[in-house]
Amino acid sequence: VAADPLAEALARIVGPADCLTDPDLTAGYRTDWTGRFTGPARCVVRPGTTDEVAAVMALCAAAGQAVVPQGGNTGLVGGGVPRGGEVVLSLSRLVELEAVDPVGGTVVAGAGVTLAALQAHALAAGWDVGIDFASRDSATVGGLVATNAGGTRVLRHGDVRAQIRGVEAVTAAGVVVDRMTRLPKDSTGYDLPGLLVGSEGTLAVVTRVVWRLVPPAPERVTALFGLASYDDALTVLGEVRTAHAVLGAAETFGRAELELVRRHAGLAPPLRADHPRYVLLECEGRGAVEALARVLDGYPLVAETAVAVDAAGRAALWAYRERITECINAEGVPVKLDVAVPPTSLGRFEERVPEVVAGMAPNVRVLSFGHLAEGNLHVNLLDATEAEAEAVEGAVLTLVAGFGGSISAEHGVGIAKRRWLHLTRNPEDIAVMRAIKDALDPHGLLNPGVLLAPAADG
Ligand SMILES: Cc1cc2nc3c(=O)[nH]c(=O)nc-3n(C[C@H](O)[C@H](O)[C@H](O)COP(=O)(O)OP(=O)(O)OC[C@H]3O[C@@H](n4cnc5c(N)ncnc54)[C@H](O)[C@@H]3O)c2cc1C
């Protein structure tokens, strides 16, 4: 096989061990976590410094070569894997973590630092990270920023956008833009860090960030209980919020998802009886146990509750919720719809989705679970043919738009949902996004086809 001159030039920048062309070595970078999205890569390049990222981007720009940035490859919308001969730019070697600034409550982290490593680093310094979710061991800071990730603690601390003070990034042309501000107040011009959060690798490559930390919770209590419906779940959530208990998380899943996770993960039933809906609440802060008990004890809607305060007990309860994603994958390749509707519409939405799906593809199974307080449901469709998947996806996302919801609550648009962008973003809005893309990446080399469809496709 003839050597590729571009790959050779890239290898001179990053070193031969970090420019991969062997299909066996690139395989793990070419297929996404779900197994649904896969494509050929020209090569995989793994720079070890911001300057190397800049040199790689400059070389690719000069060659007119498209680039797909990639972090931990846990994204669920096909945005981090190649589609047709792009260079995969893995940021996994940018693992610098500076000492925590105890006055500002911030830390500087490289794009390749995993969420779990960031959490461990913060905890060791007496702080915590306001973001958490199940793929923490692989998902990276750069990926979290690029997707504006959410997870289980948004209710308490906000999404990733709320955690980012400053960003260093490399443009498509290979220019380093340093906006590593640590200041909590800074009104000087456009919010470039805010713009890059959620840009899915289409505007610039994130290389470092200033991450705002949060105080660790002195006490935490986790409670799992069963209810009759979403409406009951929202009533209980409202009671807990009105009691001003400090809520750290409010998650939900149904009977079918519990059955699936028990079957694949070999878990015992969490409660004596079987219920249509399950809610996992976590309260934190001093007096958390008493605060939660005040609301739940003897509450007429809550028949029985499993409660844990120690780390092992809490992890055991979280497993019923956190392991659902991997257990769905164990059943087959899912079509994943990460949507949000106003929480008060969850009950009605949950009724309508199976009706819509059954009307179009009766064999398709629907599994949904998610973040109760934000109305963010992960709707998973199993056993759909490609044609069914497309039709059902369109119908469910149209339903979401009808409820005034979001077609992408936390995973991003990626490849998977770009054709449905018009459902919740009007033409003027999309035109502004295109203008921003054109200004930063005039030749369309950064993650082409992600988020915005190629201009010719409309
Ligand atoms: C079991 C499981 C549970 C999950 N739970 C949640 C959840 O609760 N909440 C949630 O929000 N997500 C969740 N996810 C999705 C996923 O983990 C997040 O989207 C995460 O932020 C992706 O990070 P990553 O490093 O793996 O990014 P990747 O998958 O590598 O990339 C994702 C996107 O970011 C871009 N990108 C990556 N790094 C950079 C960079 N340095 N600069 C510019 N662009 C970049 C890519 O091009 C791509 O478009 C879950 C995934 C799994 C597998």
XYZ file of C-alpha atoms and ligand atoms in Angstrom:
511
model
C 0.000 0.000 0.000
C 1.435 3.392 -1.001
C 2.202 5.659 1.943
C -0.107 8.654 2.397
C 1.949 11.893 2.237
C -0.514 13.747 4.507
C -0.337 11.015 7.158
C 3.454 11.099 6.923
C 3.485 14.870 7.427
C 1.087 14.545 10.382
C 3.313 11.840 11.878
C 6.227 14.273 11.732
C 4.192 16.694 13.902
C 2.886 14.264 16.541
C 5.379 11.399 16.279
C 4.798 8.126 14.387
C 3.233 6.341 17.381
C 0.405 8.896 17.447
C -0.522 8.953 13.780
C -2.452 5.752 13.095
C -3.291 4.389 9.657
C -3.490 0.637 10.354
C -7.214 -0.289 10.187
C -6.873 -2.504 13.281
C -5.505 0.417 15.275
C -8.010 2.965 13.966
C -11.064 0.692 14.388
C -11.972 1.969 17.859
C -11.975 5.568 16.568
C -14.157 4.886 13.524
C -17.328 3.482 15.116
C -19.376 5.265 17.731
C -20.462 3.936 21.139
C -23.893 2.829 19.877
C -22.446 0.954 16.886
C -24.914 2.828 14.641
C -22.450 5.316 13.149
C -19.256 4.231 11.429
C -17.098 5.350 8.509
C -13.609 5.287 6.992
C -10.877 7.592 8.318
C -7.831 8.822 6.385
C -5.877 8.465 9.625
C -6.173 9.080 13.357
C -3.862 11.730 14.762
C -3.257 12.253 18.501
C -1.418 15.509 19.255
C 0.071 15.906 22.709
C 0.062 19.731 23.021
C -1.976 22.736 21.874
C 0.861 23.701 19.508
C 0.692 20.259 17.905
C -3.102 20.630 17.508
C -2.494 23.991 15.797
C 0.147 22.489 13.476
C -2.158 19.567 12.587
C -5.028 21.932 11.808
C -2.816 24.235 9.716
C -1.520 21.295 7.693
C -5.021 19.909 7.126
C -6.291 23.381 6.158
C -3.481 23.749 3.585
C -4.385 20.326 2.163
C -8.164 21.041 2.182
C -8.524 18.004 4.453
C -11.640 17.638 6.621
C -11.122 16.878 10.335
C -13.366 15.213 12.950
C -12.430 16.118 16.552
C -12.878 13.250 18.983
C -12.645 12.921 22.771
C -13.746 9.756 24.554
C -16.039 8.625 21.702
C -19.020 8.209 24.022
C -21.184 10.655 22.050
C -24.517 9.204 20.989
C -25.374 11.204 17.831
C -22.590 10.204 15.423
C -20.770 13.556 15.625
C -17.348 12.278 16.711
C -16.689 9.533 14.149
C -15.676 9.879 10.489
C -18.202 9.658 7.685
C -15.930 9.464 4.627
C -12.150 9.730 4.807
C -11.745 12.557 7.343
C -8.729 12.832 9.635
C -9.842 11.898 13.162
C -8.234 14.346 15.587
C -8.169 12.613 18.969
C -7.640 15.013 21.887
C -7.165 12.123 24.318
C -3.517 13.011 25.071
C -4.318 16.533 26.338
C -4.598 15.398 29.942
C -3.019 18.341 31.759
C -4.690 19.188 35.089
C -3.435 22.227 36.997
C -3.732 22.666 40.756
C -7.179 23.812 41.916
C -7.389 27.571 42.529
C -9.000 27.633 45.998
C -9.808 31.338 45.878
C -11.521 31.342 42.501
C -12.844 27.767 42.868
C -11.642 26.837 39.382
C -9.297 24.384 37.719
C -7.578 24.390 34.330
C -8.105 21.095 32.510
C -6.909 19.793 29.172
C -9.523 18.671 26.639
C -8.587 14.996 27.027
C -9.098 14.808 30.807
C -11.936 12.400 31.556
C -14.869 13.499 33.678
C -13.904 10.884 36.308
C -10.323 12.225 36.456
C -11.623 15.791 36.807
C -13.934 14.684 39.637
C -11.141 12.824 41.466
C -8.785 15.807 41.091
C -11.405 18.236 42.433
C -12.374 15.985 45.370
C -8.726 15.554 46.375
C -8.517 19.344 46.701
C -11.755 19.598 48.717
C -13.992 20.580 45.781
C -16.396 18.787 43.443
C -17.538 18.916 39.804
C -21.135 19.977 39.160
C -21.542 17.464 36.324
C -21.914 13.698 36.503
C -23.153 10.879 34.282
C -22.589 7.213 33.568
C -19.888 7.519 30.871
C -17.648 9.495 33.270
C -14.676 7.111 32.887
C -14.334 7.799 29.142
C -16.116 11.074 28.317
C -13.652 13.973 28.159
C -13.711 17.643 29.072
C -13.501 18.565 25.349
C -16.450 16.306 24.521
C -18.469 17.614 27.455
C -17.885 21.181 26.306
C -18.539 20.406 22.633
C -21.904 18.754 23.419
C -22.918 21.034 26.311
C -23.402 17.816 28.269
C -26.005 17.587 31.008
C -26.401 14.500 33.174
C -27.833 13.892 36.589
C -26.797 17.048 38.468
C -28.106 19.761 36.122
C -30.974 20.336 38.526
C -28.475 21.496 41.171
C -25.556 22.979 39.232
C -26.705 23.600 35.643
C -25.345 22.165 32.392
C -21.721 22.283 31.197
C -22.270 25.813 29.854
C -22.737 26.942 33.469
C -19.389 25.382 34.512
C -17.104 26.945 31.893
C -15.298 30.224 32.589
C -12.611 30.175 29.919
C -11.580 28.239 26.832
C -8.496 27.821 24.688
C -9.271 26.585 21.185
C -7.687 26.072 17.787
C -9.503 27.281 14.671
C -9.870 25.398 11.401
C -6.946 27.449 10.039
C -4.712 26.400 12.930
C -4.844 29.629 14.967
C -4.808 29.339 18.770
C -7.495 31.499 20.416
C -6.783 32.019 24.110
C -9.804 33.107 26.176
C -8.694 31.361 29.373
C -10.367 33.884 31.633
C -10.723 32.869 35.285
C -12.776 35.917 36.181
C -16.340 35.370 37.390
C -17.219 38.768 35.905
C -16.081 39.738 32.430
C -18.303 41.642 30.011
C -15.640 42.392 27.423
C -17.138 41.498 24.073
C -18.671 38.344 22.677
C -18.807 35.263 24.909
C -16.484 33.000 22.902
C -16.389 30.229 25.539
C -20.217 30.243 25.541
C -20.238 30.041 21.745
C -17.936 27.026 21.679
C -19.978 25.175 24.313
C -22.399 23.006 22.348
C -20.706 23.676 18.983
C -20.028 19.932 18.474
C -16.555 20.373 16.997
C -17.876 22.462 14.083
C -16.378 25.864 15.020
C -12.997 25.157 16.661
C -11.083 22.450 18.504
C -11.219 22.904 22.284
C -7.794 22.266 23.822
C -8.082 23.592 27.431
C -10.747 25.069 29.672
C -11.124 26.924 32.965
C -13.711 24.817 34.821
C -15.737 26.279 37.706
C -15.917 23.878 40.666
C -18.663 23.448 43.277
C -18.523 22.612 47.003
C -18.797 18.878 47.749
C -22.015 17.795 49.475
C -21.341 17.053 53.181
C -24.158 14.479 53.213
C -26.117 12.729 50.503
C -29.188 10.531 50.643
C -30.553 8.574 47.703
C -34.131 7.306 47.598
C -35.745 5.043 45.014
C -39.503 4.609 45.036
C -42.318 3.447 42.807
C -45.392 5.405 41.720
C -48.417 5.043 39.476
C -47.614 7.693 36.860
C -45.568 10.666 35.696
C -48.161 12.981 37.191
C -47.574 11.398 40.609
C -43.818 11.657 40.092
C -44.122 15.378 39.379
C -46.395 15.884 42.389
C -43.784 14.276 44.678
C -40.979 16.271 43.028
C -42.969 19.465 43.606
C -43.441 18.561 47.302
C -39.717 17.946 47.777
C -38.819 21.206 46.030
C -41.374 23.172 48.029
C -39.904 21.733 51.232
C -36.644 23.366 50.051
C -34.658 20.189 50.492
C -31.466 20.590 48.455
C -32.147 18.297 45.520
C -29.071 16.884 43.812
C -30.822 14.684 41.266
C -34.290 13.572 40.165
C -34.240 10.686 37.707
C -36.939 8.419 36.346
C -37.546 5.166 34.485
C -40.455 2.793 33.948
C -41.297 -0.854 34.547
C -39.894 -2.032 31.171
C -36.533 -0.299 31.743
C -36.245 -1.798 35.240
C -37.020 -5.259 33.876
C -34.338 -4.819 31.176
C -31.641 -3.619 33.575
C -32.409 -6.395 36.042
C -32.213 -9.019 33.290
C -28.927 -7.819 31.752
C -27.148 -6.622 34.878
C -28.431 -9.421 37.121
C -29.819 -7.049 39.764
C -32.353 -7.993 42.460
C -35.665 -6.079 42.556
C -35.138 -2.759 44.367
C -38.605 -2.781 45.962
C -41.090 -5.443 47.066
C -43.862 -4.443 44.662
C -43.827 -3.721 40.968
C -44.727 -0.168 39.820
C -45.432 1.547 36.493
C -42.998 4.396 37.273
C -39.849 4.696 39.363
C -38.221 7.845 40.694
C -34.713 8.187 42.082
C -34.233 11.309 44.174
C -31.010 12.469 45.748
C -30.871 15.169 48.405
C -27.675 16.706 49.656
C -26.381 19.075 52.302
C -26.566 18.919 56.080
C -29.886 17.502 57.218
C -30.557 15.936 53.800
C -31.838 12.666 55.290
C -34.311 14.427 57.555
C -35.391 16.770 54.769
C -36.219 13.896 52.432
C -37.820 11.802 55.163
C -40.094 14.721 56.120
C -41.638 14.622 52.644
C -41.604 10.923 51.782
C -42.485 9.267 55.110
C -46.147 8.453 55.071
C -46.710 10.378 51.858
C -49.851 8.813 50.331
C -48.471 8.486 46.793
C -45.277 6.694 47.857
C -45.957 3.092 48.870
C -42.417 1.979 49.725
C -38.978 3.529 49.459
C -35.441 2.122 49.268
C -33.065 4.588 50.928
C -29.263 4.690 51.136
C -26.838 7.157 52.692
C -23.519 5.302 52.411
C -21.537 5.291 49.155
C -22.013 1.568 48.410
C -25.755 1.656 49.092
C -26.218 4.769 47.004
C -24.216 3.262 44.122
C -26.423 0.162 44.277
C -29.550 2.297 43.865
C -27.970 4.393 41.105
C -27.126 1.197 39.180
C -30.832 0.723 38.343
C -30.775 4.066 36.540
C -27.201 4.381 35.286
C -26.916 0.940 33.721
C -30.010 1.309 31.518
C -28.008 2.761 28.577
C -25.533 -0.134 28.399
C -28.331 -2.696 28.878
C -30.269 -1.216 25.953
C -27.119 -1.642 23.831
C -26.925 -5.270 24.954
C -30.355 -5.802 23.327
C -29.353 -4.380 19.928
C -28.320 -1.193 18.114
C -30.754 1.465 19.309
C -32.022 4.614 17.637
C -31.536 7.180 20.389
C -33.683 10.275 20.726
C -32.588 12.638 23.472
C -35.543 14.977 23.865
C -37.038 17.355 26.396
C -40.620 18.472 26.858
C -41.989 20.745 29.579
C -42.057 18.430 32.637
C -45.803 18.914 33.086
C -46.288 17.352 29.607
C -44.280 14.192 30.389
C -47.336 12.037 31.144
C -49.110 13.001 27.938
C -45.887 12.667 25.916
C -45.221 9.211 27.338
C -48.714 8.093 26.280
C -48.400 9.500 22.770
C -44.932 8.104 21.861
C -45.910 4.394 21.829
C -49.098 5.259 19.923
C -47.112 7.133 17.265
C -44.502 4.356 17.015
C -47.047 1.506 16.929
C -48.940 3.257 14.131
C -45.836 3.286 11.914
C -43.693 0.339 13.027
C -45.588 -2.108 15.258
C -42.508 -4.282 15.952
C -40.363 -1.466 17.248
C -39.820 -1.455 21.019
C -39.736 1.836 22.899
C -37.687 2.260 26.083
C -37.452 5.627 27.779
C -35.902 7.013 30.927
C -34.185 10.191 31.966
C -33.923 13.346 33.968
C -37.321 14.099 35.512
C -36.840 17.693 36.635
C -35.761 18.873 33.173
C -38.381 16.836 31.288
C -35.401 15.237 29.498
C -36.263 11.754 28.265
C -33.938 9.398 26.421
C -36.315 7.650 24.043
C -34.681 4.507 22.624
C -36.130 2.597 19.686
C -35.066 -1.038 19.288
C -35.546 -3.439 16.376
C -36.220 -0.703 13.794
C -35.143 -1.127 10.169
C -33.337 1.945 8.741
C -36.533 2.998 6.909
C -38.638 2.562 10.050
C -36.060 4.378 12.131
C -36.171 7.438 9.897
C -39.965 7.592 9.757
C -40.438 7.026 13.492
C -37.654 9.459 14.398
C -39.344 12.185 12.354
C -42.745 11.472 13.888
C -41.488 11.437 17.486
C -39.416 14.602 17.042
C -42.389 16.354 15.399
C -44.411 15.366 18.462
C -41.668 16.836 20.684
C -41.772 20.106 18.739
C -45.560 20.162 19.143
C -45.100 20.041 22.923
C -42.725 23.026 22.725
C -39.760 20.760 23.495
C -36.172 20.245 22.347
C -35.024 17.604 19.840
C -31.643 17.514 21.575
C -31.649 18.100 25.305
C -28.031 17.147 26.033
C -26.399 14.854 23.445
C -26.228 17.372 20.589
C -27.522 17.177 17.027
C -24.579 15.393 15.396
C -25.312 13.514 12.211
C -28.307 11.791 13.727
C -30.619 14.776 14.041
C -29.391 17.465 11.661
C -32.253 16.861 9.237
C -34.733 17.609 12.013
C -33.135 20.886 13.114
C -35.885 22.925 11.419
C -38.445 21.442 13.824
C -37.223 23.619 16.691
C -34.987 26.251 15.019
C -36.540 28.659 12.495
C -34.880 29.617 9.146
C -33.523 32.930 10.487
C -31.956 31.149 13.471
C -30.360 28.504 11.219
C -29.066 31.250 8.900
C -27.310 32.969 11.831
C -25.745 29.640 12.879
C -24.534 29.103 9.292
C -23.027 32.604 9.212
C -21.097 31.864 12.425
C -19.890 28.551 10.978
C -18.790 30.273 7.733
C -16.928 32.983 9.653
C -14.914 30.518 11.736
C -14.550 27.697 9.217
C -14.964 29.243 5.735
C -13.868 26.084 3.895
C -16.100 23.744 5.912
C -13.254 21.527 7.114
C -14.242 21.112 10.785
C -16.656 18.259 11.348
C -18.508 18.761 8.036
C -22.117 17.609 8.049
C -22.437 17.650 11.843
C -25.175 19.871 13.305
C -25.764 21.761 10.025
C -26.477 19.751 6.879
C -24.155 20.572 3.946
C -25.504 23.824 2.418
C -26.540 22.090 -0.832
C -28.875 19.763 1.130
C -30.670 22.713 2.729
C -23.578 5.173 29.141
C -23.658 6.592 28.657
C -24.346 7.532 29.409
C -24.409 8.857 29.001
N -25.085 9.763 29.773
C -25.110 11.060 29.395
C -25.790 12.029 30.199
O -26.413 11.710 31.212
N -25.738 13.328 29.802
C -25.084 13.712 28.667
O -25.069 14.916 28.361
N -24.472 12.816 27.866
C -24.470 11.517 28.208
N -23.835 10.595 27.401
C -23.266 11.031 26.110
C -21.768 11.395 26.104
O -21.060 10.732 27.142
C -21.576 12.910 26.187
O -22.129 13.504 25.003
C -20.117 13.359 26.335
O -20.110 14.756 26.575
C -19.261 13.052 25.117
O -17.887 13.224 25.485
P -16.728 12.494 24.630
O -15.427 12.966 25.143
O -16.953 11.039 24.623
O -16.994 13.120 23.185
P -16.972 12.401 21.769
O -18.020 11.348 21.696
O -15.609 12.001 21.404
O -17.427 13.631 20.834
C -18.700 14.217 20.968
C -18.778 15.485 20.101
O -17.869 16.456 20.602
C -16.889 16.806 19.612
N -15.624 16.963 20.347
C -15.034 16.074 21.195
N -13.930 16.605 21.731
C -13.792 17.848 21.193
C -12.854 18.896 21.360
N -11.813 18.779 22.183
N -13.020 20.044 20.654
C -14.073 20.184 19.814
N -15.004 19.227 19.627
C -14.865 18.077 20.317
C -16.920 15.664 18.607
O -16.513 16.089 17.327
C -18.359 15.248 18.651
O -19.130 16.094 17.834
C -23.790 9.253 27.780
C -23.112 8.307 27.014
C -23.050 6.992 27.431
C -22.299 6.014 26.588
